[in-house]
């Protein structure tokens, strides 16, 4: 029988494993349940791919993103390893063929999303396979206390029920101690062995860069030689705008966000991977599972949603061990936007109760009644009907879904799509001739950049509110404009479905989940506070501050973050100031602090601090007239 190292050398051409990879692999080969907490770029996939190739049977890999699954499948196929992913575009007949190949075609890996596991048909097909291992990628998604909780991940535990004797390996790159415990509990792991590597990255400098102008900041921070970089921003619109700006300034960049078509994502990703456009401007939809080790720079033009997110995104720099930087550009406006978005996302128990009651009213359910089947649900119309804020309402419904009060499919907040077919000139001419539609068209052009070049997701409710029209009027207007050939309009489907899982009991129903909701909100508040503490920190080594957040502690300063560099330069500065102060006092005998500050070309606060240090070290003294003089030697 081959050894794990033999497999690594044969398929990956590596001569040795990294850090704890080999120990994890042997634990898996011993049929132990494993939780592997490895930093971004730590080679998590090797930990389940190598043992699978040494065992008889298939590894089922549960992964949150289609792009991530396809990327790993492509890498395995490139190495001559048979693997397949179940994506949403497959018909039932195609799925049957795939499972036949899995049974009889020497396939080793089946990748699928957690949503697929809720299908009884898929469950029955899985039961017919010879399975050797279950791998849960991005396992922190299963925890409500994690930074990227996805309700669909709760479906994963069905695999433990279907295949109770099969070992499970759960992998994550960012999880607190609480989340790690939650992973073990929710996946029903048996005496799981935890492998936790240090998140310390000696080659990665964490930086804060204050700039009132983000565009100027980017030009200062991005390498001039077009080495690979990732620029993260918070909105889809900003990805294109920043990318256009960088291209105008001579940088080669692409952009990436969740609203792009699959072909656009693939093209932009390949252009970045091949370094045709070495700078990628993206939302946090980009990066999970990327395999590029020479990224030298990661920049955030907004504050990250959590330190877990930040560690994952920052960790995509410097995987080759060479010097790299991760920088957050910030100013008061960026901080205000972060706080504003956060406050808008918070929901109280009272608000959830209000939304729950209105949902029951909307579907005409009386007290004690429960719907027996799923019902079509239009989220946009519901918000408009009851004048509810969309973000808070979305979060409230998500909480009701998470708490099993109701079930709603994850696409309930879908958006409509528009793209202009006519030219700029033809569109403006149409606006002049059709005044009733012109204001709407001009609003779309102002609100959604690049709508002549690519399909953009729009929100009829928001457009209607700005024009003081109803969503129904906006839909009618867009349909008319579309029929006139000016733009293509694809209205969001209203075939999302909602099902009430418990009889209506209003406050009693919500009271039963109130403590859990409050705890969830507290976690969100704590995460936001941790981000603000990080950006305001000017005393503690940034690397050590991040490590302590993940319950890892170090007394060794990194020496390369902005705080460490500042303290080094401050120490040099204080030495220079102390020499000048001693020189002045030798010359003038006695001077007030004001006299010293006036005569020295240094920051006032630094001079005052240095005077205090000289007093503490007994090198100078202060007279009864509050003047400083050298102490007699």
Coordinates of C-alpha atoms in Angstrom, one line a residue:
X1 CA 0.0 0.0 0.0
X2 CA 1.2 3.5 -0.8
X3 CA 2.0 6.0 1.9
X4 CA 0.4 9.5 2.2
X5 CA 3.7 10.9 1.1
X6 CA 3.8 8.6 -2.0
X7 CA 0.4 10.0 -3.0
X8 CA 1.4 13.6 -2.4
X9 CA 4.5 13.1 -4.6
X10 CA 2.6 11.2 -7.4
X11 CA -0.3 13.6 -7.8
X12 CA 0.9 17.0 -6.4
X13 CA 4.7 16.6 -6.9
X14 CA 5.5 17.9 -3.4
X15 CA 8.3 16.3 -1.4
X16 CA 6.8 16.9 2.0
X17 CA 3.7 17.9 3.9
X18 CA 3.1 21.3 5.5
X19 CA 2.8 21.7 9.3
X20 CA 0.1 19.4 10.7
X21 CA -1.2 18.0 7.3
X22 CA 0.4 14.6 7.8
X23 CA -1.0 14.2 11.3
X24 CA -4.5 15.1 10.1
X25 CA -4.2 12.6 7.2
X26 CA -3.2 9.8 9.5
X27 CA -6.1 10.6 11.9
X28 CA -8.5 10.4 8.9
X29 CA -6.9 7.1 7.8
X30 CA -7.6 5.8 11.3
X31 CA -11.3 6.6 10.8
X32 CA -11.3 9.4 13.4
X33 CA -13.6 12.4 13.2
X34 CA -11.4 15.5 12.7
X35 CA -11.8 19.3 13.0
X36 CA -9.0 21.0 11.1
X37 CA -8.5 24.7 11.8
X38 CA -5.8 25.8 9.3
X39 CA -5.0 29.3 8.3
X40 CA -5.9 30.6 4.8
X41 CA -3.5 29.0 2.4
X42 CA -2.7 26.2 4.8
X43 CA -3.6 23.4 2.4
X44 CA -6.9 22.2 3.8
X45 CA -8.0 20.3 0.7
X46 CA -4.9 18.1 0.8
X47 CA -6.1 16.9 4.2
X48 CA -9.1 15.0 2.8
X49 CA -7.9 14.5 -0.8
X50 CA -4.8 12.5 0.0
X51 CA -6.5 10.0 2.5
X52 CA -9.4 9.5 0.0
X53 CA -6.9 8.3 -2.6
X54 CA -5.6 5.7 -0.1
X55 CA -9.0 4.4 0.9
X56 CA -11.6 2.4 -1.0
X57 CA -14.7 4.4 -1.8
X58 CA -15.8 8.0 -2.5
X59 CA -15.3 11.2 -0.5
X60 CA -18.4 13.4 -0.3
X61 CA -17.3 17.0 -0.1
X62 CA -19.8 19.6 1.0
X63 CA -18.8 23.1 -0.1
X64 CA -20.7 26.5 0.0
X65 CA -19.8 27.9 -3.4
X66 CA -20.3 26.6 -6.9
X67 CA -17.1 28.3 -8.1
X68 CA -15.1 26.8 -5.3
X69 CA -16.4 23.3 -6.1
X70 CA -15.7 23.7 -9.8
X71 CA -12.2 25.0 -9.1
X72 CA -11.4 22.0 -6.9
X73 CA -12.9 19.5 -9.4
X74 CA -10.9 21.1 -12.2
X75 CA -7.7 20.8 -10.2
X76 CA -8.4 17.1 -9.4
X77 CA -9.2 16.3 -13.0
X78 CA -6.0 18.1 -14.1
X79 CA -4.1 15.7 -11.8
X80 CA -5.8 12.7 -13.3
X81 CA -8.2 12.1 -10.4
X82 CA -11.9 11.5 -11.2
X83 CA -14.2 14.0 -9.5
X84 CA -17.6 15.5 -10.2
X85 CA -19.7 18.3 -8.8
X86 CA -23.5 18.5 -8.6
X87 CA -24.5 21.9 -9.8
X88 CA -28.0 23.5 -10.1
X89 CA -28.1 23.3 -13.9
X90 CA -28.2 19.5 -13.9
X91 CA -31.4 17.7 -14.8
X92 CA -32.6 14.6 -12.9
X93 CA -31.5 12.3 -15.7
X94 CA -28.1 13.9 -15.7
X95 CA -27.8 13.4 -11.9
X96 CA -28.8 9.7 -12.3
X97 CA -25.9 9.3 -14.9
X98 CA -23.5 11.0 -12.5
X99 CA -24.4 8.6 -9.6
X100 CA -24.1 5.6 -11.9
X101 CA -20.5 6.9 -12.8
X102 CA -19.8 7.3 -9.1
X103 CA -20.9 3.7 -8.4
X104 CA -19.1 2.1 -11.3
X105 CA -16.6 4.5 -12.8
X106 CA -13.8 4.7 -10.2
X107 CA -14.7 8.2 -9.2
X108 CA -13.1 9.4 -5.9
X109 CA -14.8 12.7 -5.2
X110 CA -18.4 14.0 -5.2
X111 CA -18.8 17.7 -4.5
X112 CA -22.2 19.1 -3.7
X113 CA -23.8 22.1 -1.9
X114 CA -25.6 21.7 1.5
X115 CA -28.9 22.6 -0.3
X116 CA -28.6 19.4 -2.3
X117 CA -28.7 17.3 0.9
X118 CA -32.3 18.3 1.6
X119 CA -33.4 16.3 -1.4
X120 CA -34.7 12.9 -0.6
X121 CA -33.7 11.8 -4.1
X122 CA -30.1 12.8 -3.5
X123 CA -30.1 11.1 -0.1
X124 CA -31.3 7.9 -1.6
X125 CA -28.6 8.0 -4.3
X126 CA -25.9 8.7 -1.7
X127 CA -27.0 5.6 0.3
X128 CA -26.2 3.5 -2.8
X129 CA -22.5 4.7 -2.9
X130 CA -19.5 3.2 -1.2
X131 CA -18.4 6.3 0.8
X132 CA -15.1 6.4 2.7
X133 CA -15.0 9.9 4.0
X134 CA -17.2 13.0 4.5
X135 CA -15.4 16.4 4.2
X136 CA -17.1 19.6 5.2
X137 CA -15.4 22.7 3.7
X138 CA -15.8 26.1 5.3
X139 CA -17.3 24.4 8.3
X140 CA -17.7 27.7 10.3
X141 CA -20.8 28.3 8.1
X142 CA -22.7 25.7 10.2
X143 CA -22.5 27.9 13.4
X144 CA -24.9 30.7 14.2
X145 CA -22.1 32.3 16.1
X146 CA -19.8 32.2 13.1
X147 CA -19.2 35.1 10.7
X148 CA -20.8 33.5 7.6
X149 CA -23.6 31.4 9.0
X150 CA -25.7 29.7 6.3
X151 CA -28.9 27.9 7.4
X152 CA -28.5 25.4 4.6
X153 CA -25.4 24.1 6.4
X154 CA -27.7 22.6 9.0
X155 CA -28.8 20.0 6.3
X156 CA -25.3 18.5 6.5
X157 CA -26.0 16.5 9.7
X158 CA -28.3 14.3 7.6
X159 CA -25.1 12.7 6.2
X160 CA -24.3 11.5 9.8
X161 CA -27.7 9.9 9.9
X162 CA -27.4 8.3 6.5
X163 CA -23.7 7.2 7.0
X164 CA -23.2 6.9 10.7
X165 CA -20.0 4.8 10.5
X166 CA -18.2 7.1 8.0
X167 CA -15.6 9.5 9.5
X168 CA -16.1 13.2 9.0
X169 CA -13.4 15.9 8.6
X170 CA -14.6 19.5 9.1
X171 CA -12.3 22.2 7.8
X172 CA -12.1 26.0 8.4
X173 CA -9.7 28.9 8.3
X174 CA -11.4 31.2 10.7
X175 CA -13.3 30.2 13.8
X176 CA -13.3 31.2 17.5
X177 CA -13.3 28.6 20.2
X178 CA -17.1 28.9 20.5
X179 CA -17.5 28.3 16.8
X180 CA -15.3 25.2 16.9
X181 CA -17.4 23.7 19.6
X182 CA -20.5 24.5 17.6
X183 CA -19.1 22.8 14.6
X184 CA -18.4 19.6 16.6
X185 CA -21.9 19.6 18.1
X186 CA -23.9 20.4 14.9
X187 CA -22.1 17.9 12.8
X188 CA -22.6 15.2 15.6
X189 CA -18.9 14.4 15.5
X190 CA -17.7 11.5 17.7
X191 CA -14.7 12.2 20.0
X192 CA -13.3 14.6 17.3
X193 CA -9.6 15.3 17.2
X194 CA -8.9 19.1 16.9
X195 CA -5.9 20.2 14.9
X196 CA -5.4 23.9 15.3
X197 CA -2.5 25.6 13.6
X198 CA -1.2 29.0 14.6
X199 CA -2.6 31.9 12.6
X200 CA 0.7 33.7 13.0
X201 CA 2.0 35.0 9.6
X202 CA 5.6 36.3 10.0
X203 CA 5.7 37.5 6.4
X204 CA 2.4 39.4 6.4
X205 CA 2.3 43.0 7.5
X206 CA -1.1 44.2 8.8
X207 CA -1.5 47.9 8.1
X208 CA -4.0 50.8 8.6
X209 CA -3.8 53.6 6.1
X210 CA -5.7 56.8 6.7
X211 CA -6.8 58.7 3.6
X212 CA -9.7 61.0 2.9
X213 CA -9.5 59.9 -0.8
X214 CA -9.7 56.2 -1.4
X215 CA -8.5 56.6 -5.1
X216 CA -5.4 58.4 -3.9
X217 CA -4.8 55.8 -1.3
X218 CA -5.0 52.9 -3.8
X219 CA -2.4 54.6 -6.0
X220 CA -0.1 54.9 -3.0
X221 CA -0.5 51.3 -1.8
X222 CA -0.7 49.3 -5.0
X223 CA 2.6 48.1 -6.4
X224 CA 3.7 49.9 -9.5
X225 CA 5.0 46.8 -11.2
X226 CA 1.6 45.2 -11.4
X227 CA 2.3 42.3 -9.1
X228 CA -0.8 40.3 -8.2
X229 CA -3.2 42.1 -5.7
X230 CA -6.7 42.0 -4.5
X231 CA -8.7 45.1 -3.6
X232 CA -11.8 44.4 -1.6
X233 CA -14.8 46.8 -1.5
X234 CA -18.3 46.6 0.0
X235 CA -20.6 47.1 -3.1
X236 CA -20.9 45.6 -6.5
X237 CA -21.1 49.0 -8.1
X238 CA -17.8 50.1 -6.5
X239 CA -15.9 47.1 -7.9
X240 CA -16.4 48.3 -11.5
X241 CA -15.9 51.9 -10.6
X242 CA -12.6 51.3 -8.9
X243 CA -11.5 48.9 -11.6
X244 CA -12.3 51.5 -14.3
X245 CA -10.3 54.1 -12.3
X246 CA -7.3 51.8 -11.9
X247 CA -7.3 50.9 -15.6
X248 CA -7.5 54.6 -16.5
X249 CA -4.4 55.2 -14.2
X250 CA -2.4 52.5 -16.0
X251 CA -3.0 49.5 -13.7
X252 CA -4.4 46.4 -15.3
X253 CA -7.4 45.2 -13.3
X254 CA -10.6 43.1 -13.4
X255 CA -13.6 43.2 -11.1
X256 CA -15.6 40.5 -9.5
X257 CA -18.9 40.3 -7.6
X258 CA -21.8 37.9 -7.1
X259 CA -24.0 39.6 -9.7
X260 CA -21.8 38.8 -12.6
X261 CA -22.8 36.0 -15.0
X262 CA -20.9 32.7 -14.7
X263 CA -19.0 33.5 -18.0
X264 CA -18.0 36.9 -16.7
X265 CA -16.8 35.5 -13.4
X266 CA -14.7 32.8 -15.2
X267 CA -13.2 35.3 -17.7
X268 CA -12.3 37.9 -15.0
X269 CA -11.0 35.2 -12.7
X270 CA -8.8 33.6 -15.4
X271 CA -7.5 37.0 -16.5
X272 CA -6.4 37.6 -12.9
X273 CA -5.0 34.1 -12.4
X274 CA -3.0 34.4 -15.6
X275 CA -1.9 37.9 -14.6
X276 CA -3.3 39.5 -17.7
X277 CA -5.1 41.7 -15.2
X278 CA -3.1 41.1 -12.0
X279 CA -5.3 43.4 -9.8
X280 CA -8.7 42.1 -8.8
X281 CA -11.2 44.5 -7.4
X282 CA -13.9 42.5 -5.7
X283 CA -16.6 42.1 -3.1
X284 CA -16.1 39.4 -0.4
X285 CA -17.8 37.0 -2.9
X286 CA -14.2 36.6 -4.3
X287 CA -11.4 34.6 -2.9
X288 CA -12.7 31.5 -1.2
X289 CA -10.6 28.6 -2.4
X290 CA -8.4 30.6 -4.8
X291 CA -5.1 28.9 -5.5
X292 CA -2.6 31.7 -6.2
X293 CA 0.4 31.9 -3.9
X294 CA 2.1 35.1 -5.2
X295 CA -0.5 37.7 -4.2
X296 CA 1.7 40.4 -2.6
X297 CA -1.0 42.9 -1.6
X298 CA -4.5 42.8 -0.2
X299 CA -6.3 46.1 0.3
X300 CA -9.7 46.8 1.9
X301 CA -11.4 50.1 0.8
X302 CA -14.0 49.6 3.5
X303 CA -14.1 48.1 7.0
X304 CA -14.5 44.2 6.9
X305 CA -17.7 42.8 8.4
X306 CA -15.8 40.9 11.0
X307 CA -12.2 40.0 12.0
X308 CA -13.0 36.5 10.8
X309 CA -13.7 37.8 7.4
X310 CA -10.6 40.0 7.5
X311 CA -8.3 37.2 8.5
X312 CA -9.5 35.0 5.6
X313 CA -9.3 37.9 3.1
X314 CA -5.9 39.2 4.4
X315 CA -4.5 35.7 4.5
X316 CA -4.7 35.5 0.7
X317 CA -1.6 37.6 0.5
X318 CA 1.9 36.1 0.9
X319 CA 1.1 32.4 0.7
X320 CA 4.5 31.8 -1.0
X321 CA 6.2 33.0 2.2
X322 CA 7.5 36.2 0.7
X323 CA 6.8 39.6 2.2
X324 CA 3.3 40.8 1.7
X325 CA 0.9 43.4 3.1
X326 CA -2.8 43.6 4.0
X327 CA -4.0 47.2 4.4
X328 CA -7.3 48.8 5.4
X329 CA -7.9 52.2 4.0
X330 CA -10.1 54.2 6.4
X331 CA -11.4 57.6 7.2
X332 CA -14.3 59.0 9.2
X333 CA -16.7 58.6 6.3
X334 CA -15.8 54.9 5.9
X335 CA -16.2 54.3 9.7
X336 CA -19.6 56.1 9.6
X337 CA -20.7 53.9 6.7
X338 CA -19.7 50.8 8.6
X339 CA -21.6 51.9 11.7
X340 CA -24.6 52.9 9.7
X341 CA -24.8 49.6 7.8
X342 CA -24.3 47.7 11.0
X343 CA -27.1 49.6 12.9
X344 CA -29.5 49.1 10.0
X345 CA -28.9 45.3 10.0
X346 CA -29.7 44.9 13.8
X347 CA -33.1 43.6 14.6
X348 CA -34.9 43.5 17.9
X349 CA -37.2 40.8 19.2
X350 CA -40.1 43.3 18.9
X351 CA -39.3 43.8 15.2
X352 CA -39.1 40.1 14.5
X353 CA -42.5 39.7 16.3
X354 CA -44.0 42.5 14.1
X355 CA -42.7 40.8 10.9
X356 CA -44.0 37.4 12.0
X357 CA -47.5 38.8 12.8
X358 CA -47.6 40.6 9.4
X359 CA -46.5 37.4 7.6
X360 CA -49.4 35.6 9.2
X361 CA -51.7 38.4 8.3
X362 CA -50.3 38.5 4.7
X363 CA -51.2 34.8 4.3
X364 CA -54.4 35.1 6.2
X365 CA -53.5 32.6 8.9
X366 CA -55.6 32.8 12.1
X367 CA -54.4 32.0 15.6
X368 CA -53.6 28.3 16.0
X369 CA -53.6 27.7 12.3
X370 CA -50.6 26.3 10.3
X371 CA -50.2 26.2 6.5
X372 CA -49.8 22.6 5.4
X373 CA -47.8 23.4 2.2
X374 CA -45.4 25.9 0.8
X375 CA -46.9 29.1 -0.6
X376 CA -45.6 31.5 -3.3
X377 CA -44.0 34.5 -1.6
X378 CA -42.9 37.9 -3.1
X379 CA -40.6 39.6 -0.7
X380 CA -40.6 42.9 -2.5
X381 CA -44.4 43.2 -2.5
X382 CA -44.6 42.1 1.2
X383 CA -42.2 44.9 2.2
X384 CA -44.1 47.5 0.1
X385 CA -47.5 46.4 1.4
X386 CA -46.5 46.8 5.1
X387 CA -44.0 49.7 4.6
X388 CA -41.2 47.6 6.1
X389 CA -37.4 48.3 5.8
X390 CA -36.0 45.7 3.4
X391 CA -32.7 44.9 5.1
X392 CA -34.1 44.5 8.6
X393 CA -37.1 42.5 7.2
X394 CA -34.7 40.2 5.3
X395 CA -32.7 39.6 8.5
X396 CA -35.9 39.0 10.5
X397 CA -37.2 36.4 8.1
X398 CA -33.8 34.8 8.0
X399 CA -33.9 34.6 11.8
X400 CA -37.4 33.0 11.7
X401 CA -36.0 30.6 9.1
X402 CA -32.9 29.8 11.2
X403 CA -35.1 29.2 14.3
X404 CA -37.4 26.7 12.4
X405 CA -40.5 28.9 12.8
X406 CA -40.9 29.0 9.0
X407 CA -39.0 27.8 6.0
X408 CA -38.3 30.1 3.1
X409 CA -36.0 29.3 0.1
X410 CA -32.7 31.2 0.1
X411 CA -33.6 33.1 -3.1
X412 CA -36.5 35.0 -1.5
X413 CA -34.8 38.3 -2.0
X414 CA -34.1 38.0 -5.7
X415 CA -33.6 41.0 -7.8
X416 CA -34.8 41.9 -11.3
X417 CA -32.3 42.5 -14.1
X418 CA -32.0 45.2 -16.8
X419 CA -29.5 45.9 -19.6
X420 CA -29.9 48.6 -22.2
X421 CA -30.2 47.4 -25.8
X422 CA -30.3 50.9 -27.5
X423 CA -27.3 53.2 -27.7
X424 CA -26.7 56.1 -25.4
X425 CA -28.0 58.5 -28.1
X426 CA -31.1 56.5 -28.9
X427 CA -31.9 56.2 -25.2
X428 CA -31.6 59.9 -24.6
X429 CA -33.8 60.6 -27.7
X430 CA -36.4 58.2 -26.3
X431 CA -36.4 60.0 -23.0
X432 CA -37.1 63.3 -24.7
X433 CA -40.0 61.8 -26.6
X434 CA -41.4 59.8 -23.6
X435 CA -41.3 62.1 -20.6
X436 CA -43.3 59.7 -18.4
X437 CA -40.5 57.0 -18.8
X438 CA -37.6 59.4 -19.1
X439 CA -37.3 60.2 -15.4
X440 CA -37.2 56.4 -14.6
X441 CA -34.5 55.7 -17.3
X442 CA -32.3 58.6 -16.1
X443 CA -32.6 57.4 -12.5
X444 CA -31.5 53.9 -13.6
X445 CA -28.5 55.3 -15.4
X446 CA -27.5 57.4 -12.4
X447 CA -28.0 54.5 -9.9
X448 CA -26.6 51.5 -11.8
X449 CA -23.3 52.0 -13.5
X450 CA -22.3 50.1 -16.6
X451 CA -25.9 49.2 -17.5
X452 CA -25.2 49.6 -21.2
X453 CA -22.3 47.1 -21.0
X454 CA -23.7 44.3 -18.7
X455 CA -27.0 43.2 -17.1
X456 CA -27.5 44.8 -13.7
X457 CA -29.7 43.8 -10.8
X458 CA -32.2 46.5 -9.9
X459 CA -34.7 47.0 -7.1
X460 CA -38.2 48.2 -8.3
X461 CA -39.1 49.1 -4.7
X462 CA -36.1 51.4 -4.3
X463 CA -36.7 53.0 -7.7
X464 CA -40.4 53.5 -6.9
X465 CA -39.6 55.1 -3.6
X466 CA -37.3 57.6 -5.2
X467 CA -39.8 58.5 -7.9
X468 CA -42.8 58.3 -5.5
X469 CA -44.4 55.5 -7.5
X470 CA -45.4 52.0 -6.5
X471 CA -43.4 48.9 -7.4
X472 CA -46.3 47.9 -9.7
X473 CA -46.0 51.2 -11.6
X474 CA -42.2 50.7 -12.0
X475 CA -42.7 47.2 -13.3
X476 CA -45.4 48.4 -15.8
X477 CA -43.1 51.2 -16.9
X478 CA -40.1 48.9 -17.4
X479 CA -42.2 46.4 -19.3
X480 CA -43.4 49.1 -21.6
X481 CA -39.8 50.4 -22.2
X482 CA -38.6 46.9 -22.8
X483 CA -41.4 46.3 -25.4
X484 CA -40.2 49.5 -27.1
X485 CA -36.7 47.9 -27.5
X486 CA -34.8 50.4 -25.4
X487 CA -33.8 47.9 -22.7
X488 CA -34.2 44.2 -21.8
X489 CA -36.0 43.7 -18.5
X490 CA -36.2 40.4 -16.7
X491 CA -38.5 40.7 -13.7
X492 CA -37.5 38.7 -10.6
X493 CA -39.5 35.6 -10.2
X494 CA -42.2 35.6 -7.5
X495 CA -42.0 31.9 -7.2
X496 CA -40.0 31.9 -3.9
X497 CA -41.8 29.8 -1.4
X498 CA -42.6 30.1 2.3
X499 CA -43.9 27.5 4.7
X500 CA -45.0 28.0 8.3
X501 CA -43.6 25.2 10.4
X502 CA -45.5 25.9 13.7
X503 CA -49.1 27.0 14.4
X504 CA -49.6 30.7 14.7
X505 CA -49.2 31.9 18.2
X506 CA -47.7 35.3 17.7
X507 CA -45.8 36.5 20.9
X508 CA -45.6 33.0 22.5
X509 CA -43.9 31.7 19.4
X510 CA -41.3 34.5 19.4
X511 CA -40.8 34.4 23.1
X512 CA -39.6 30.9 22.8
X513 CA -36.7 32.0 20.6
X514 CA -36.2 35.5 22.2
X515 CA -33.0 34.5 24.1
X516 CA -31.4 32.9 21.1
X517 CA -32.2 36.0 19.0
X518 CA -30.7 38.3 21.6
X519 CA -27.6 36.2 21.8
X520 CA -27.3 36.2 18.0
X521 CA -27.6 40.0 18.0
X522 CA -25.0 40.3 20.8
X523 CA -22.6 38.2 18.7
X524 CA -23.0 40.6 15.8
X525 CA -22.5 43.6 18.1
X526 CA -19.3 42.0 19.6
X527 CA -18.0 41.4 16.1
X528 CA -18.5 45.0 15.0
X529 CA -16.9 46.3 18.3
X530 CA -13.9 44.0 17.6
X531 CA -13.5 45.6 14.1
X532 CA -13.7 49.1 15.5
X533 CA -11.2 48.2 18.3
X534 CA -8.8 46.9 15.6
X535 CA -8.9 50.0 13.5
X536 CA -8.6 52.4 16.5
X537 CA -5.7 50.4 18.0
X538 CA -2.4 52.3 18.0
X539 CA -0.6 50.5 20.9
X540 CA -0.8 46.7 20.5
X541 CA 0.9 44.8 17.7
X542 CA -1.8 44.2 15.1
X543 CA -0.8 40.6 14.6
X544 CA -1.0 39.9 18.3
X545 CA -4.4 41.6 18.5
X546 CA -5.8 39.4 15.7
X547 CA -4.3 36.3 17.3
X548 CA -5.9 37.1 20.7
X549 CA -9.3 37.4 19.0
X550 CA -8.9 33.7 18.0
X551 CA -7.8 32.7 21.5
X552 CA -4.1 32.5 20.5
X553 CA -1.7 34.6 22.5
X554 CA 1.9 35.8 21.7
X555 CA 4.3 38.2 23.5
X556 CA 6.4 38.4 20.3
X557 CA 5.7 41.5 18.3
X558 CA 5.6 41.1 14.6
X559 CA 7.8 44.2 14.0
X560 CA 6.2 44.9 10.6
X561 CA 2.7 46.2 11.2
X562 CA 2.0 49.9 11.3
X563 CA 1.8 49.9 15.1
X564 CA 5.2 48.2 15.6
X565 CA 6.9 50.4 13.0
X566 CA 5.4 53.5 14.6
X567 CA 6.7 52.4 18.1
X568 CA 10.2 51.8 16.6
X569 CA 10.3 55.2 14.9
X570 CA 8.9 56.8 18.0
X571 CA 11.7 55.3 20.1
X572 CA 14.2 56.7 17.6
X573 CA 12.4 60.0 17.7
X574 CA 12.4 60.1 21.5
X575 CA 16.2 59.5 21.5
X576 CA 16.7 62.4 19.2
X577 CA 14.4 64.7 21.2
X578 CA 16.1 63.8 24.5
X579 CA 19.5 64.7 23.0
X580 CA 18.2 68.1 21.9
X581 CA 16.5 68.7 25.3
X582 CA 19.8 68.0 27.1
X583 CA 21.7 70.3 24.7
X584 CA 19.2 73.1 25.3
X585 CA 19.3 72.8 29.1
X586 CA 23.2 72.8 29.0
X587 CA 23.0 76.0 27.0
X588 CA 20.2 77.8 28.8
X589 CA 20.4 76.1 32.3
X590 CA 16.6 76.4 32.9
X591 CA 13.7 76.3 30.5
X592 CA 9.9 75.9 30.8
X593 CA 8.2 73.1 28.8
X594 CA 6.7 75.8 26.5
X595 CA 10.2 77.3 25.8
X596 CA 11.5 73.8 25.0
X597 CA 8.6 73.0 22.6
X598 CA 9.0 76.3 20.8
X599 CA 12.7 75.8 20.2
X600 CA 12.5 72.2 19.1
X601 CA 11.1 71.2 15.7
X602 CA 9.2 68.1 17.0
X603 CA 5.6 67.3 17.7
X604 CA 4.5 68.9 21.0
X605 CA 3.1 65.7 22.5
X606 CA 6.3 63.8 21.7
X607 CA 8.4 66.5 23.4
X608 CA 6.2 66.4 26.5
X609 CA 6.3 62.6 26.6
X610 CA 10.2 62.7 26.3
X611 CA 10.4 65.3 29.2
X612 CA 8.4 62.9 31.4
X613 CA 10.7 60.0 30.4
X614 CA 13.8 62.1 31.3
X615 CA 12.2 63.0 34.6
X616 CA 11.4 59.3 35.3
X617 CA 15.0 58.3 34.5
X618 CA 16.3 61.0 36.9
X619 CA 18.3 62.8 34.1
X620 CA 16.5 66.1 34.6
X621 CA 14.6 67.8 37.4
X622 CA 11.9 70.4 37.8
X623 CA 12.4 73.6 39.8
X624 CA 9.9 75.4 42.1
X625 CA 9.2 77.8 39.2
X626 CA 8.1 74.8 37.0
X627 CA 11.2 75.0 34.9
X628 CA 13.4 72.1 33.8
X629 CA 17.1 71.8 34.4
X630 CA 19.7 69.1 34.2
X631 CA 20.3 67.0 37.3
X632 CA 23.7 67.4 38.8
X633 CA 25.9 64.5 37.9

